[in-house]
Amino acid sequence: MDYLQIEGPTKLSGSVEIAGAKNAALPLIAMTLLASNEVTINNIPNVVDIKTLLKLLENLGATVDIKNNSVKVDTCCLTNTKATYDIVKTMRASILVLGPLLARFGHCEVSLPGGCAIGQRPIDLHLKALEQMGAEISIEAGYVLAKAPNGLKGAHIVFDKITVTGTANIVMAAALAKGKTIITNAALEPEVVQLCQVLKSSGISIDGIGTTELIIYGTDRRLVEIAPFSVIPDRIEAGTYLCAAAITNSEVTVKKVRADHLEALISKLEQMGFTLDITPDTITLKPAKQIKAIDVTTQEFPGFPTDMQAQFLTLCTQATGVSIIEERLFENRFMHVSELQRLGASIKLKGNSATIAGKIDLVGADVMATDLRASSALVLAALVAEGTTNVHRIYHLDRGYEGLEKKLQKLGAKIKRLKE
Ligand code: EPZ
């Protein structure tokens, strides 16, 4: 197994290019199940989660041709509609094939994803919405068995909670359903917006894109022709590098980004004392005279993203004063706290709230990654910790960050990948 060895403290400088968004690419790859043609997707991030979903599609009988950061997916001649446990268990986002498979074939079997390190993560809202659209759903031997022999029908779906993959799944199901589907309380995340935009430019009529109410007019199982497109930049990868610049109090430019997807984060960094220079596709973070403590509450987009909570909490260990971070989306997303405490961080946890006292001089140690964003948070801590930090179990990192150590090396970090 690989691990990362990082020598700190260090300053960073220069620029880093941001890859395509993993969480946009995943639903867009699932969307190829709705296409009548071979679909070309550009700016695909080279990360393990993407390979996992492509493998799942190959298992269904799709042909996949991946070159550099482009992939061509042809789902014309699928041979089966069963997403098996061995793949689904490794990546919850596999559930994204449920809506499109059911809408296209009228039946499918998808393994239940189960819980994960950050919380229970049920899929009840996906299933309830599909039932409203006429699906018959049962759970047998760990699989969701879904049937809609006469096809799915449009319905008015009101999500009890905002769900990102839930919204994506139902948008895709609605695209091939019969009639009009209204989704109230839809997710506003840029990744959902891009899915809707690509479907719209492929001829699916969708109103309300980027609002909490989406109206989708389905094709009654007619597949759509999807032209080549590029995945939007990864706002969480960009945010992570901005936090790397901030925690080391260095000047760094992130390139190929969309600042309008990062407003909540930019505002918090400014409140902490950093200056941010923004152009249409770059953000430069400039050092603060003194890093100020801050309060953050995670929320759905356009609020502060839960996927940046671990990195920001780590940054707060280097701010002067007491910061409070409240996690509103996932009940167990503080696994990084005990690892940060091994480096000397002063953090108190109470329920879904973390109180961080700073500034603390962190000291290098062996730490273990527990999930994707917690892993990147530990790398950020290691950049400022005195001495050597070894971050173990970095397979989590490889799921969602393209070439993290290479990008950080280019910025001047002393980081290398080693074998246990
Ligand atoms: C997406 O997960 C992202 N994953 C997550 O990113 C991200 O943390 C999350 O959205 C929130 O922004 C992908 O896009 C592939 P949700 P998702 O459904 O869609 C509850 C990362 O690090 N809920 O929006 O699974 C749920 O438990 C990952 O890249 C139900 O109760 O999240 C949570 O509390 C981790 N029932 C809340 O809703 C359901 O049926 C939001 O979850 C569905 C969700």
Short mmCIF file of C-alpha atoms and ligand atoms in Angstrom, two decimals:
data_model
loop_
_atom_site.label_atom_id
_atom_site.label_comp_id
_atom_site.label_asym_id
_atom_site.label_seq_id
_atom_site.Cartn_x
_atom_site.Cartn_y
_atom_site.Cartn_z
CA MET A 1 0.00 0.00 0.00
CA ASP A 2 1.25 3.52 -0.79
CA TYR A 3 1.71 6.30 1.73
CA LEU A 4 2.82 9.93 1.53
CA GLN A 5 5.83 11.27 3.38
CA ILE A 6 5.86 15.02 3.89
CA GLU A 7 8.57 17.20 5.44
CA GLY A 8 7.44 20.45 7.00
CA PRO A 9 7.07 23.24 7.55
CA THR A 10 7.25 24.59 4.04
CA LYS A 11 6.22 27.58 1.94
CA LEU A 12 4.54 27.12 -1.42
CA SER A 13 4.73 29.25 -4.56
CA GLY A 14 3.72 29.17 -8.22
CA SER A 15 0.61 27.84 -9.87
CA VAL A 16 -1.40 24.66 -10.13
CA GLU A 17 -3.90 23.51 -12.77
CA ILE A 18 -7.20 22.14 -11.58
CA ALA A 19 -8.65 18.96 -13.12
CA GLY A 20 -12.23 18.27 -14.17
CA ALA A 21 -14.67 17.76 -11.31
CA LYS A 22 -14.98 14.17 -10.13
CA ASN A 23 -18.49 14.78 -8.78
CA ALA A 24 -19.60 16.29 -12.10
CA ALA A 25 -17.94 13.59 -14.19
CA LEU A 26 -19.62 10.73 -12.29
CA PRO A 27 -23.25 11.64 -13.14
CA LEU A 28 -22.17 12.66 -16.65
CA ILE A 29 -20.68 9.20 -17.21
CA ALA A 30 -23.89 7.60 -15.88
CA MET A 31 -25.78 9.87 -18.29
CA THR A 32 -24.18 8.05 -21.26
CA LEU A 33 -26.74 5.31 -20.49
CA LEU A 34 -29.35 7.67 -21.98
CA ALA A 35 -27.46 8.17 -25.26
CA SER A 36 -28.11 6.71 -28.69
CA ASN A 37 -24.53 7.51 -29.76
CA GLU A 38 -20.97 7.11 -28.56
CA VAL A 39 -20.44 10.02 -26.13
CA THR A 40 -17.13 11.91 -25.85
CA ILE A 41 -16.44 13.50 -22.48
CA ASN A 42 -13.39 15.77 -22.20
CA ASN A 43 -11.59 17.06 -19.10
CA ILE A 44 -12.23 13.82 -17.21
CA PRO A 45 -10.10 13.68 -14.04
CA ASN A 46 -7.66 10.79 -13.88
CA VAL A 47 -8.82 9.44 -10.51
CA VAL A 48 -9.85 6.02 -9.24
CA ASP A 49 -13.58 6.80 -8.73
CA ILE A 50 -13.93 7.61 -12.43
CA LYS A 51 -12.21 4.36 -13.42
CA THR A 52 -14.55 2.49 -11.07
CA LEU A 53 -17.69 3.87 -12.70
CA LEU A 54 -16.30 3.23 -16.19
CA LYS A 55 -15.56 -0.35 -15.12
CA LEU A 56 -19.15 -0.67 -13.91
CA LEU A 57 -20.40 0.45 -17.34
CA GLU A 58 -18.04 -2.00 -19.04
CA ASN A 59 -19.47 -4.77 -16.87
CA LEU A 60 -22.92 -3.81 -18.19
CA GLY A 61 -21.59 -4.24 -21.73
CA ALA A 62 -20.61 -0.67 -22.66
CA THR A 63 -17.44 0.04 -24.62
CA VAL A 64 -15.11 2.53 -23.01
CA ASP A 65 -12.11 4.12 -24.68
CA ILE A 66 -10.07 6.37 -22.41
CA LYS A 67 -7.16 8.49 -23.65
CA ASN A 68 -5.45 11.04 -21.41
CA ASN A 69 -8.29 13.12 -20.02
CA SER A 70 -10.93 12.17 -22.59
CA VAL A 71 -13.23 9.21 -22.64
CA LYS A 72 -15.57 7.81 -25.26
CA VAL A 73 -18.43 5.73 -23.90
CA ASP A 74 -20.81 3.73 -26.06
CA THR A 75 -23.76 2.13 -24.25
CA CYS A 76 -25.61 1.09 -27.41
CA CYS A 77 -25.20 -2.62 -26.90
CA LEU A 78 -25.53 -3.25 -23.19
CA THR A 79 -25.77 -6.91 -22.28
CA ASN A 80 -27.10 -6.67 -18.74
CA THR A 81 -28.61 -4.28 -16.21
CA LYS A 82 -27.08 -5.49 -12.94
CA ALA A 83 -24.65 -3.27 -11.03
CA THR A 84 -22.93 -5.80 -8.82
CA TYR A 85 -21.85 -5.55 -5.19
CA ASP A 86 -18.12 -5.91 -5.89
CA ILE A 87 -18.09 -2.52 -7.67
CA VAL A 88 -20.90 -0.66 -5.89
CA LYS A 89 -19.39 -1.38 -2.46
CA THR A 90 -16.21 0.48 -3.45
CA MET A 91 -18.05 3.62 -4.56
CA ARG A 92 -21.43 4.90 -3.41
CA ALA A 93 -21.82 7.06 -6.52
CA SER A 94 -22.49 3.81 -8.45
CA ILE A 95 -26.11 4.37 -7.40
CA LEU A 96 -26.17 6.97 -10.20
CA VAL A 97 -26.82 4.18 -12.74
CA LEU A 98 -30.15 3.29 -11.08
CA GLY A 99 -32.25 6.10 -12.60
CA PRO A 100 -30.94 5.88 -16.16
CA LEU A 101 -30.94 2.05 -16.33
CA LEU A 102 -34.50 1.83 -15.03
CA ALA A 103 -35.73 4.58 -17.35
CA ARG A 104 -34.13 3.00 -20.42
CA PHE A 105 -34.74 -0.72 -19.85
CA GLY A 106 -37.72 -0.78 -17.48
CA HIS A 107 -35.81 -2.96 -15.02
CA CYS A 108 -32.45 -3.15 -13.27
CA GLU A 109 -30.67 -4.45 -10.20
CA VAL A 110 -28.25 -2.27 -8.29
CA SER A 111 -26.43 -3.37 -5.18
CA LEU A 112 -27.26 -1.32 -2.07
CA PRO A 113 -24.28 0.92 -1.42
CA GLY A 114 -24.33 0.66 2.41
CA GLY A 115 -22.82 3.15 4.83
CA CYS A 116 -19.42 4.78 4.68
CA ALA A 117 -16.91 6.52 6.92
CA ILE A 118 -18.67 9.89 6.85
CA GLY A 119 -22.13 8.63 7.83
CA GLN A 120 -25.06 6.37 6.97
CA ARG A 121 -25.84 7.92 3.60
CA PRO A 122 -29.20 6.30 2.83
CA ILE A 123 -30.75 6.23 -0.67
CA ASP A 124 -34.37 6.31 0.51
CA LEU A 125 -35.06 9.60 -1.30
CA HIS A 126 -33.86 8.19 -4.65
CA LEU A 127 -36.10 5.13 -4.23
CA LYS A 128 -39.17 7.06 -3.06
CA ALA A 129 -38.94 9.38 -6.04
CA LEU A 130 -38.62 6.50 -8.52
CA GLU A 131 -41.65 4.84 -6.91
CA GLN A 132 -43.60 8.05 -7.42
CA MET A 133 -42.61 7.79 -11.08
CA GLY A 134 -44.23 4.34 -11.26
CA ALA A 135 -41.34 2.04 -10.34
CA GLU A 136 -41.89 -1.09 -8.29
CA ILE A 137 -38.95 -1.43 -5.94
CA SER A 138 -37.95 -4.22 -3.62
CA ILE A 139 -34.78 -4.99 -1.71
CA GLU A 140 -33.59 -8.56 -2.02
CA ALA A 141 -30.27 -10.07 -0.96
CA GLY A 142 -28.64 -6.65 -0.70
CA TYR A 143 -29.85 -5.49 -4.11
CA VAL A 144 -32.36 -2.84 -5.14
CA LEU A 145 -34.61 -4.59 -7.66
CA ALA A 146 -36.42 -1.98 -9.71
CA LYS A 147 -39.10 -2.58 -12.33
CA ALA A 148 -41.22 -0.32 -14.48
CA PRO A 149 -42.56 -2.63 -17.20
CA ASN A 150 -44.49 0.18 -18.88
CA GLY A 151 -41.77 2.75 -18.45
CA LEU A 152 -41.47 5.56 -15.91
CA LYS A 153 -44.04 8.35 -15.83
CA GLY A 154 -43.52 12.00 -14.98
CA ALA A 155 -44.42 12.97 -11.40
CA HIS A 156 -44.09 15.81 -8.93
CA ILE A 157 -41.17 14.92 -6.67
CA VAL A 158 -40.66 16.98 -3.51
CA PHE A 159 -37.37 16.03 -1.91
CA ASP A 160 -37.60 16.11 1.93
CA LYS A 161 -33.88 16.92 1.99
CA ILE A 162 -31.63 18.36 -0.66
CA THR A 163 -29.73 15.47 -2.23
CA VAL A 164 -27.07 15.88 -4.92
CA THR A 165 -26.93 12.38 -6.40
CA GLY A 166 -30.64 11.98 -5.67
CA THR A 167 -31.42 15.00 -7.86
CA ALA A 168 -29.04 13.75 -10.59
CA ASN A 169 -30.58 10.27 -10.55
CA ILE A 170 -34.13 11.59 -10.89
CA VAL A 171 -33.18 14.12 -13.59
CA MET A 172 -31.76 11.25 -15.65
CA ALA A 173 -34.77 9.02 -14.99
CA ALA A 174 -37.13 11.88 -15.89
CA ALA A 175 -35.29 12.51 -19.16
CA LEU A 176 -36.56 9.19 -20.58
CA ALA A 177 -39.85 9.07 -18.62
CA LYS A 178 -43.24 9.71 -20.19
CA GLY A 179 -44.44 13.26 -19.56
CA LYS A 180 -43.42 16.04 -17.23
CA THR A 181 -41.47 15.62 -13.99
CA ILE A 182 -41.21 18.44 -11.47
CA ILE A 183 -38.44 18.24 -8.87
CA THR A 184 -39.00 20.58 -5.94
CA ASN A 185 -36.14 21.21 -3.50
CA ALA A 186 -33.63 20.17 -6.17
CA ALA A 187 -29.90 20.44 -5.45
CA LEU A 188 -28.24 23.59 -6.85
CA GLU A 189 -24.69 22.20 -6.94
CA PRO A 190 -22.78 23.17 -10.12
CA GLU A 191 -22.35 19.44 -10.84
CA VAL A 192 -26.16 19.02 -11.05
CA VAL A 193 -26.43 22.18 -13.14
CA GLN A 194 -23.92 20.82 -15.66
CA LEU A 195 -25.81 17.52 -15.95
CA CYS A 196 -29.01 19.45 -16.72
CA GLN A 197 -27.24 21.72 -19.21
CA VAL A 198 -25.73 18.82 -21.14
CA LEU A 199 -29.10 17.06 -21.28
CA LYS A 200 -30.76 20.29 -22.40
CA SER A 201 -28.24 20.80 -25.19
CA SER A 202 -28.94 17.19 -26.21
CA GLY A 203 -32.59 18.00 -26.80
CA ILE A 204 -34.21 17.27 -23.43
CA SER A 205 -36.44 20.16 -22.47
CA ILE A 206 -35.56 21.25 -18.91
CA ASP A 207 -36.79 24.43 -17.23
CA GLY A 208 -35.48 25.95 -14.01
CA ILE A 209 -31.84 24.87 -14.37
CA GLY A 210 -29.86 26.30 -11.44
CA THR A 211 -33.00 26.82 -9.34
CA THR A 212 -34.62 24.67 -6.65
CA GLU A 213 -37.42 23.64 -9.00
CA LEU A 214 -36.58 21.65 -12.11
CA ILE A 215 -39.14 20.74 -14.76
CA ILE A 216 -38.09 17.96 -17.11
CA TYR A 217 -40.07 16.84 -20.17
CA GLY A 218 -39.28 13.17 -20.81
CA THR A 219 -38.87 11.47 -24.20
CA ASP A 220 -40.84 8.30 -23.34
CA ARG A 221 -37.76 6.08 -23.70
CA ARG A 222 -36.36 7.69 -26.87
CA LEU A 223 -32.59 7.83 -26.40
CA VAL A 224 -30.84 11.15 -26.94
CA GLU A 225 -27.86 12.13 -29.06
CA ILE A 226 -25.19 13.73 -26.88
CA ALA A 227 -22.48 15.93 -28.47
CA PRO A 228 -18.92 16.06 -27.04
CA PHE A 229 -18.53 18.29 -23.97
CA SER A 230 -16.01 19.12 -21.22
CA VAL A 231 -16.45 18.56 -17.49
CA ILE A 232 -16.46 21.69 -15.32
CA PRO A 233 -13.41 22.38 -13.09
CA ASP A 234 -13.26 20.63 -9.71
CA ARG A 235 -14.24 23.26 -7.15
CA ILE A 236 -13.21 21.02 -4.25
CA GLU A 237 -9.76 20.32 -5.70
CA ALA A 238 -9.37 24.08 -6.30
CA GLY A 239 -10.52 24.82 -2.75
CA THR A 240 -8.05 22.29 -1.37
CA TYR A 241 -5.10 24.02 -3.13
CA LEU A 242 -6.34 27.42 -1.94
CA CYS A 243 -6.28 25.96 1.60
CA ALA A 244 -2.75 24.62 0.96
CA ALA A 245 -1.69 28.16 0.03
CA ALA A 246 -3.53 29.58 3.03
CA ILE A 247 -2.23 27.16 5.66
CA THR A 248 1.37 27.80 4.54
CA ASN A 249 0.52 31.53 4.19
CA SER A 250 1.97 31.53 0.65
CA GLU A 251 1.09 33.09 -2.69
CA VAL A 252 -0.31 30.46 -5.06
CA THR A 253 -2.41 30.70 -8.23
CA VAL A 254 -4.97 28.03 -9.06
CA LYS A 255 -5.66 27.87 -12.78
CA LYS A 256 -8.61 26.55 -14.83
CA VAL A 257 -11.13 27.29 -12.07
CA ARG A 258 -14.55 28.92 -11.79
CA ALA A 259 -14.60 31.45 -8.98
CA ASP A 260 -18.40 31.61 -9.15
CA HIS A 261 -18.45 27.99 -7.88
CA LEU A 262 -16.27 28.94 -4.91
CA GLU A 263 -17.91 32.06 -3.51
CA ALA A 264 -18.58 30.75 0.03
CA LEU A 265 -15.00 29.55 0.37
CA ILE A 266 -13.49 32.73 -1.08
CA SER A 267 -15.52 34.84 1.33
CA LYS A 268 -14.30 32.80 4.35
CA LEU A 269 -10.66 33.05 3.20
CA GLU A 270 -11.06 36.82 2.87
CA GLN A 271 -12.57 37.04 6.36
CA MET A 272 -9.50 35.18 7.64
CA GLY A 273 -7.28 37.93 6.26
CA PHE A 274 -6.15 36.55 2.89
CA THR A 275 -6.34 38.57 -0.32
CA LEU A 276 -7.72 36.83 -3.40
CA ASP A 277 -7.13 38.10 -6.93
CA ILE A 278 -9.70 36.67 -9.28
CA THR A 279 -9.74 36.49 -13.11
CA PRO A 280 -12.24 34.58 -15.28
CA ASP A 281 -10.32 31.32 -14.82
CA THR A 282 -7.69 31.84 -12.11
CA ILE A 283 -7.64 32.63 -8.39
CA THR A 284 -4.48 33.84 -6.66
CA LEU A 285 -4.31 33.66 -2.88
CA LYS A 286 -1.96 36.15 -1.22
CA PRO A 287 -0.65 35.78 2.34
CA ALA A 288 -2.42 37.29 5.36
CA LYS A 289 -0.62 39.57 7.87
CA GLN A 290 -2.23 37.47 10.57
CA ILE A 291 -4.57 34.51 9.98
CA LYS A 292 -7.81 35.20 11.86
CA ALA A 293 -10.08 32.61 13.48
CA ILE A 294 -13.47 32.06 11.87
CA ASP A 295 -16.85 30.32 12.22
CA VAL A 296 -18.09 28.07 9.44
CA THR A 297 -21.30 26.07 8.96
CA THR A 298 -21.48 23.56 6.13
CA GLN A 299 -24.50 23.83 3.88
CA GLU A 300 -25.73 22.82 0.47
CA PHE A 301 -24.58 24.96 -2.48
CA PRO A 302 -24.22 27.94 -2.59
CA GLY A 303 -23.35 27.56 1.12
CA PHE A 304 -20.00 26.38 2.44
CA PRO A 305 -19.36 22.84 1.07
CA THR A 306 -19.10 19.87 3.43
CA ASP A 307 -16.40 18.57 1.07
CA MET A 308 -14.17 21.50 2.20
CA GLN A 309 -14.89 21.15 5.92
CA ALA A 310 -11.90 18.94 6.82
CA GLN A 311 -9.41 21.11 4.91
CA PHE A 312 -10.82 24.31 6.45
CA LEU A 313 -10.82 22.87 9.95
CA THR A 314 -7.13 22.08 9.45
CA LEU A 315 -6.48 25.64 8.28
CA CYS A 316 -8.15 26.90 11.48
CA THR A 317 -5.38 25.25 13.57
CA GLN A 318 -3.08 27.95 12.13
CA ALA A 319 -5.45 30.89 12.80
CA THR A 320 -5.06 33.06 15.87
CA GLY A 321 -8.04 32.59 18.20
CA VAL A 322 -10.91 30.16 18.48
CA SER A 323 -12.76 28.93 15.38
CA ILE A 324 -15.99 26.96 15.36
CA ILE A 325 -16.98 24.61 12.55
CA GLU A 326 -20.43 23.11 12.40
CA GLU A 327 -21.06 20.11 10.11
CA ARG A 328 -24.71 20.05 8.99
CA LEU A 329 -24.69 17.41 6.23
CA PHE A 330 -23.02 14.25 7.47
CA GLU A 331 -23.21 13.00 11.06
CA ASN A 332 -19.76 11.43 11.20
CA ARG A 333 -17.58 13.72 9.15
CA PHE A 334 -14.99 14.55 11.83
CA MET A 335 -12.80 11.45 11.53
CA HIS A 336 -9.82 13.68 10.68
CA VAL A 337 -10.01 15.35 14.11
CA SER A 338 -8.37 12.53 16.07
CA GLU A 339 -5.60 12.31 13.46
CA LEU A 340 -5.02 16.08 13.61
CA GLN A 341 -4.83 15.76 17.40
CA ARG A 342 -1.93 13.31 16.88
CA LEU A 343 -0.09 16.20 15.24
CA GLY A 344 -0.81 18.38 18.29
CA ALA A 345 -3.97 20.22 17.17
CA SER A 346 -6.26 21.54 19.90
CA ILE A 347 -9.79 20.60 18.81
CA LYS A 348 -12.87 19.86 20.94
CA LEU A 349 -15.78 17.99 19.42
CA LYS A 350 -19.34 18.29 20.67
CA GLY A 351 -22.07 16.77 18.53
CA ASN A 352 -21.73 18.19 15.06
CA SER A 353 -19.55 21.09 16.14
CA ALA A 354 -15.75 21.39 16.38
CA THR A 355 -14.00 24.12 18.37
CA ILE A 356 -10.46 24.73 17.18
CA ALA A 357 -7.95 26.75 19.22
CA GLY A 358 -5.05 28.33 17.33
CA LYS A 359 -2.41 28.99 16.45
CA ILE A 360 -0.79 25.63 17.26
CA ASP A 361 2.70 24.56 16.20
CA LEU A 362 1.93 21.13 14.75
CA VAL A 363 4.56 18.39 14.95
CA GLY A 364 4.92 15.60 12.35
CA ALA A 365 3.65 12.09 13.15
CA ASP A 366 2.17 9.00 11.49
CA VAL A 367 -1.49 9.55 10.62
CA MET A 368 -4.14 7.60 8.79
CA ALA A 369 -6.50 8.79 6.10
CA THR A 370 -10.14 7.81 6.67
CA ASP A 371 -11.99 9.29 3.71
CA LEU A 372 -11.21 11.36 0.66
CA ARG A 373 -11.39 14.91 2.05
CA ALA A 374 -10.05 13.92 5.50
CA SER A 375 -7.01 12.60 3.64
CA SER A 376 -6.31 15.86 1.89
CA ALA A 377 -6.75 17.68 5.22
CA LEU A 378 -3.98 15.55 6.74
CA VAL A 379 -1.68 16.44 3.84
CA LEU A 380 -2.40 20.14 4.45
CA ALA A 381 -1.56 19.74 8.14
CA ALA A 382 1.68 17.97 7.23
CA LEU A 383 2.77 20.96 5.12
CA VAL A 384 3.02 23.08 8.29
CA ALA A 385 3.91 20.39 10.86
CA GLU A 386 7.52 20.45 12.07
CA GLY A 387 9.41 17.35 10.87
CA THR A 388 8.16 14.24 9.06
CA THR A 389 4.51 13.26 8.67
CA ASN A 390 3.56 9.96 7.06
CA VAL A 391 -0.02 9.87 5.75
CA HIS A 392 -1.13 6.24 5.45
CA ARG A 393 -4.05 4.67 3.55
CA ILE A 394 -3.88 7.22 0.76
CA TYR A 395 -5.99 5.06 -1.55
CA HIS A 396 -8.76 7.38 -0.35
CA LEU A 397 -6.87 10.35 -1.84
CA ASP A 398 -6.36 8.59 -5.15
CA ARG A 399 -10.13 8.23 -5.46
CA GLY A 400 -10.59 11.95 -5.99
CA TYR A 401 -7.36 13.96 -6.39
CA GLU A 402 -5.44 13.74 -9.66
CA GLY A 403 -1.66 13.63 -9.05
CA LEU A 404 -1.85 15.37 -5.68
CA GLU A 405 1.79 14.83 -4.72
CA LYS A 406 3.05 15.91 -8.17
CA LYS A 407 1.02 19.11 -8.05
CA LEU A 408 2.22 19.87 -4.51
CA GLN A 409 5.86 19.09 -5.44
CA LYS A 410 5.57 21.61 -8.27
CA LEU A 411 4.43 24.19 -5.72
CA GLY A 412 7.53 23.46 -3.62
CA ALA A 413 6.25 20.95 -1.07
CA LYS A 414 8.62 18.23 0.13
CA ILE A 415 6.29 15.31 -0.47
CA LYS A 416 6.92 11.82 -1.82
CA ARG A 417 4.91 8.65 -2.38
CA LEU A 418 6.41 5.56 -0.77
CA LYS A 419 5.39 1.92 -0.31
CA GLU A 420 4.53 0.58 3.17
C1 EPZ B 1 -22.62 14.15 -2.95
O1 EPZ B 1 -22.95 12.99 -2.19
C2 EPZ B 1 -21.13 14.12 -3.19
N1 EPZ B 1 -20.82 12.92 -3.95
C3 EPZ B 1 -20.39 14.15 -1.86
O2 EPZ B 1 -19.00 14.23 -2.14
C4 EPZ B 1 -20.83 15.39 -1.08
O3 EPZ B 1 -20.23 15.38 0.19
C5 EPZ B 1 -22.35 15.43 -0.94
O4 EPZ B 1 -22.98 15.33 -2.23
C6 EPZ B 1 -22.87 16.71 -0.29
O5 EPZ B 1 -22.46 17.81 -1.04
C7 EPZ B 1 -20.97 12.92 -5.27
O6 EPZ B 1 -21.38 13.89 -5.88
C8 EPZ B 1 -20.58 11.69 -5.99
P1 EPZ B 1 -26.45 13.93 -0.69
P2 EPZ B 1 -24.46 12.52 -2.08
O7 EPZ B 1 -27.39 12.90 -1.22
O8 EPZ B 1 -25.18 12.91 -3.29
C9 EPZ B 1 -29.03 12.69 3.11
C10 EPZ B 1 -16.72 13.69 -1.91
O9 EPZ B 1 -15.90 13.80 -0.95
N2 EPZ B 1 -29.75 11.76 2.22
O10 EPZ B 1 -26.54 15.30 -1.23
O11 EPZ B 1 -24.44 11.07 -1.70
C11 EPZ B 1 -27.57 12.29 3.31
O12 EPZ B 1 -27.42 11.27 4.27
C12 EPZ B 1 -18.13 13.19 -1.68
O13 EPZ B 1 -16.42 13.94 -3.08
C13 EPZ B 1 -30.81 11.02 2.71
O14 EPZ B 1 -31.15 11.11 3.90
O15 EPZ B 1 -24.95 13.38 -0.87
C14 EPZ B 1 -26.94 13.60 3.70
O16 EPZ B 1 -27.15 13.85 5.04
C15 EPZ B 1 -18.36 12.67 -0.30
N3 EPZ B 1 -31.46 10.17 1.86
C16 EPZ B 1 -27.74 14.62 2.87
O17 EPZ B 1 -28.96 13.96 2.50
C17 EPZ B 1 -31.12 10.02 0.54
O18 EPZ B 1 -31.77 9.24 -0.17
C18 EPZ B 1 -27.04 15.08 1.59
O19 EPZ B 1 -26.57 13.95 0.88
C19 EPZ B 1 -30.05 10.80 0.05
C20 EPZ B 1 -29.39 11.66 0.92
#
